[in-house]
PDB file of C-alpha atoms in Angstrom:
ATOM      1  CA  SER A   1     204.392 243.337 205.555  1.00  0.00           C
ATOM      2  CA  PHE A   2     207.599 245.211 206.246  1.00  0.00           C
ATOM      3  CA  ALA A   3     205.828 247.882 208.306  1.00  0.00           C
ATOM      4  CA  ASN A   4     207.415 246.661 211.536  1.00  0.00           C
ATOM      5  CA  PRO A   5     211.200 247.049 211.982  1.00  0.00           C
ATOM      6  CA  ALA A   6     211.372 243.677 213.777  1.00  0.00           C
ATOM      7  CA  VAL A   7     209.665 241.996 210.823  1.00  0.00           C
ATOM      8  CA  THR A   8     212.056 243.735 208.440  1.00  0.00           C
ATOM      9  CA  ILE A   9     215.061 242.408 210.346  1.00  0.00           C
ATOM     10  CA  ALA A  10     213.544 238.914 210.475  1.00  0.00           C
ATOM     11  CA  ARG A  11     212.854 238.978 206.727  1.00  0.00           C
ATOM     12  CA  MET A  12     216.463 240.008 206.107  1.00  0.00           C
ATOM     13  CA  LEU A  13     217.536 236.779 207.808  1.00  0.00           C
ATOM     14  CA  SER A  14     215.008 234.549 206.025  1.00  0.00           C
ATOM     15  CA  ASP A  15     214.911 232.921 202.586  1.00  0.00           C
ATOM     16  CA  PRO A  16     215.921 235.506 199.929  1.00  0.00           C
ATOM     17  CA  PHE A  17     212.889 234.620 197.773  1.00  0.00           C
ATOM     18  CA  ALA A  18     210.457 235.650 200.537  1.00  0.00           C
ATOM     19  CA  GLY A  19     212.675 238.172 202.296  1.00  0.00           C
ATOM     20  CA  ILE A  20     214.552 241.307 201.407  1.00  0.00           C
ATOM     21  CA  ASP A  21     218.154 241.909 200.531  1.00  0.00           C
ATOM     22  CA  PRO A  22     220.158 242.378 203.771  1.00  0.00           C
ATOM     23  CA  ALA A  23     221.765 245.476 202.265  1.00  0.00           C
ATOM     24  CA  SER A  24     218.290 247.051 201.918  1.00  0.00           C
ATOM     25  CA  GLY A  25     217.327 246.387 205.547  1.00  0.00           C
ATOM     26  CA  PRO A  26     218.838 249.507 207.117  1.00  0.00           C
ATOM     27  CA  ALA A  27     217.062 251.711 204.565  1.00  0.00           C
ATOM     28  CA  PHE A  28     213.729 249.995 205.312  1.00  0.00           C
ATOM     29  CA  VAL A  29     214.177 250.475 209.067  1.00  0.00           C
ATOM     30  CA  GLY A  30     215.395 254.057 208.627  1.00  0.00           C
ATOM     31  CA  PHE A  31     212.392 255.066 206.563  1.00  0.00           C
ATOM     32  CA  GLN A  32     210.059 253.318 209.018  1.00  0.00           C
ATOM     33  CA  LEU A  33     211.494 255.524 211.765  1.00  0.00           C
ATOM     34  CA  VAL A  34     211.152 258.613 209.552  1.00  0.00           C
ATOM     35  CA  GLY A  35     207.521 257.650 208.909  1.00  0.00           C
ATOM     36  CA  ALA A  36     206.897 257.292 212.635  1.00  0.00           C
ATOM     37  CA  ALA A  37     208.397 260.733 213.287  1.00  0.00           C
ATOM     38  CA  VAL A  38     206.269 262.305 210.540  1.00  0.00           C
ATOM     39  CA  ALA A  39     203.161 260.617 211.967  1.00  0.00           C
ATOM     40  CA  ILE A  40     203.894 262.035 215.426  1.00  0.00           C
ATOM     41  CA  VAL A  41     204.283 265.551 213.997  1.00  0.00           C
ATOM     42  CA  VAL A  42     201.046 265.278 212.004  1.00  0.00           C
ATOM     43  CA  ILE A  43     199.111 263.997 215.024  1.00  0.00           C
ATOM     44  CA  ARG A  44     200.499 266.815 217.186  1.00  0.00           C
ATOM     45  CA  LEU A  45     199.499 269.371 214.531  1.00  0.00           C
ATOM     46  CA  LEU A  46     195.980 267.968 214.156  1.00  0.00           C
ATOM     47  CA  SER A  47     195.361 267.482 217.897  1.00  0.00           C
ATOM     48  CA  PRO A  48     197.573 269.923 219.822  1.00  0.00           C
ATOM     49  CA  GLU A  49     195.294 270.023 222.875  1.00  0.00           C
ATOM     50  CA  VAL A  50     195.396 266.292 223.652  1.00  0.00           C
ATOM     51  CA  GLY A  51     197.958 266.756 226.419  1.00  0.00           C
ATOM     52  CA  GLU A  52     195.876 269.488 228.024  1.00  0.00           C
ATOM     53  CA  VAL A  53     192.627 267.505 228.142  1.00  0.00           C
ATOM     54  CA  ALA A  54     194.064 264.061 228.933  1.00  0.00           C
ATOM     55  CA  ASP A  55     193.227 264.388 232.625  1.00  0.00           C
ATOM     56  CA  GLU A  56     189.583 265.054 231.747  1.00  0.00           C
ATOM     57  CA  ILE A  57     189.359 262.018 229.461  1.00  0.00           C
ATOM     58  CA  VAL A  58     190.559 259.432 231.991  1.00  0.00           C
ATOM     59  CA  VAL A  59     188.249 259.602 234.983  1.00  0.00           C
ATOM     60  CA  PRO A  60     189.011 257.494 238.082  1.00  0.00           C
ATOM     61  CA  HIS A  61     186.210 255.194 239.256  1.00  0.00           C
ATOM     62  CA  GLU A  62     185.603 253.578 242.608  1.00  0.00           C
ATOM     63  CA  ASP A  63     186.087 249.833 242.914  1.00  0.00           C
ATOM     64  CA  ALA A  64     182.979 247.990 241.659  1.00  0.00           C
ATOM     65  CA  SER A  65     183.066 245.275 244.348  1.00  0.00           C
TER      66      SER A  65
END
């Protein structure tokens, strides 16, 4: 899978049959970053209050020992 930029770069440097054309690598990585940015925006739109309630979700506990 080329979903990870590190994998994309590694596949650019591998056998051409199993890899991708080195000239296509920057486009793959660029669109992966665009996809990550879009995902962040969508998550923020669907769950805008996450930052406000984060302190209520993580509750400190005393040591069990």
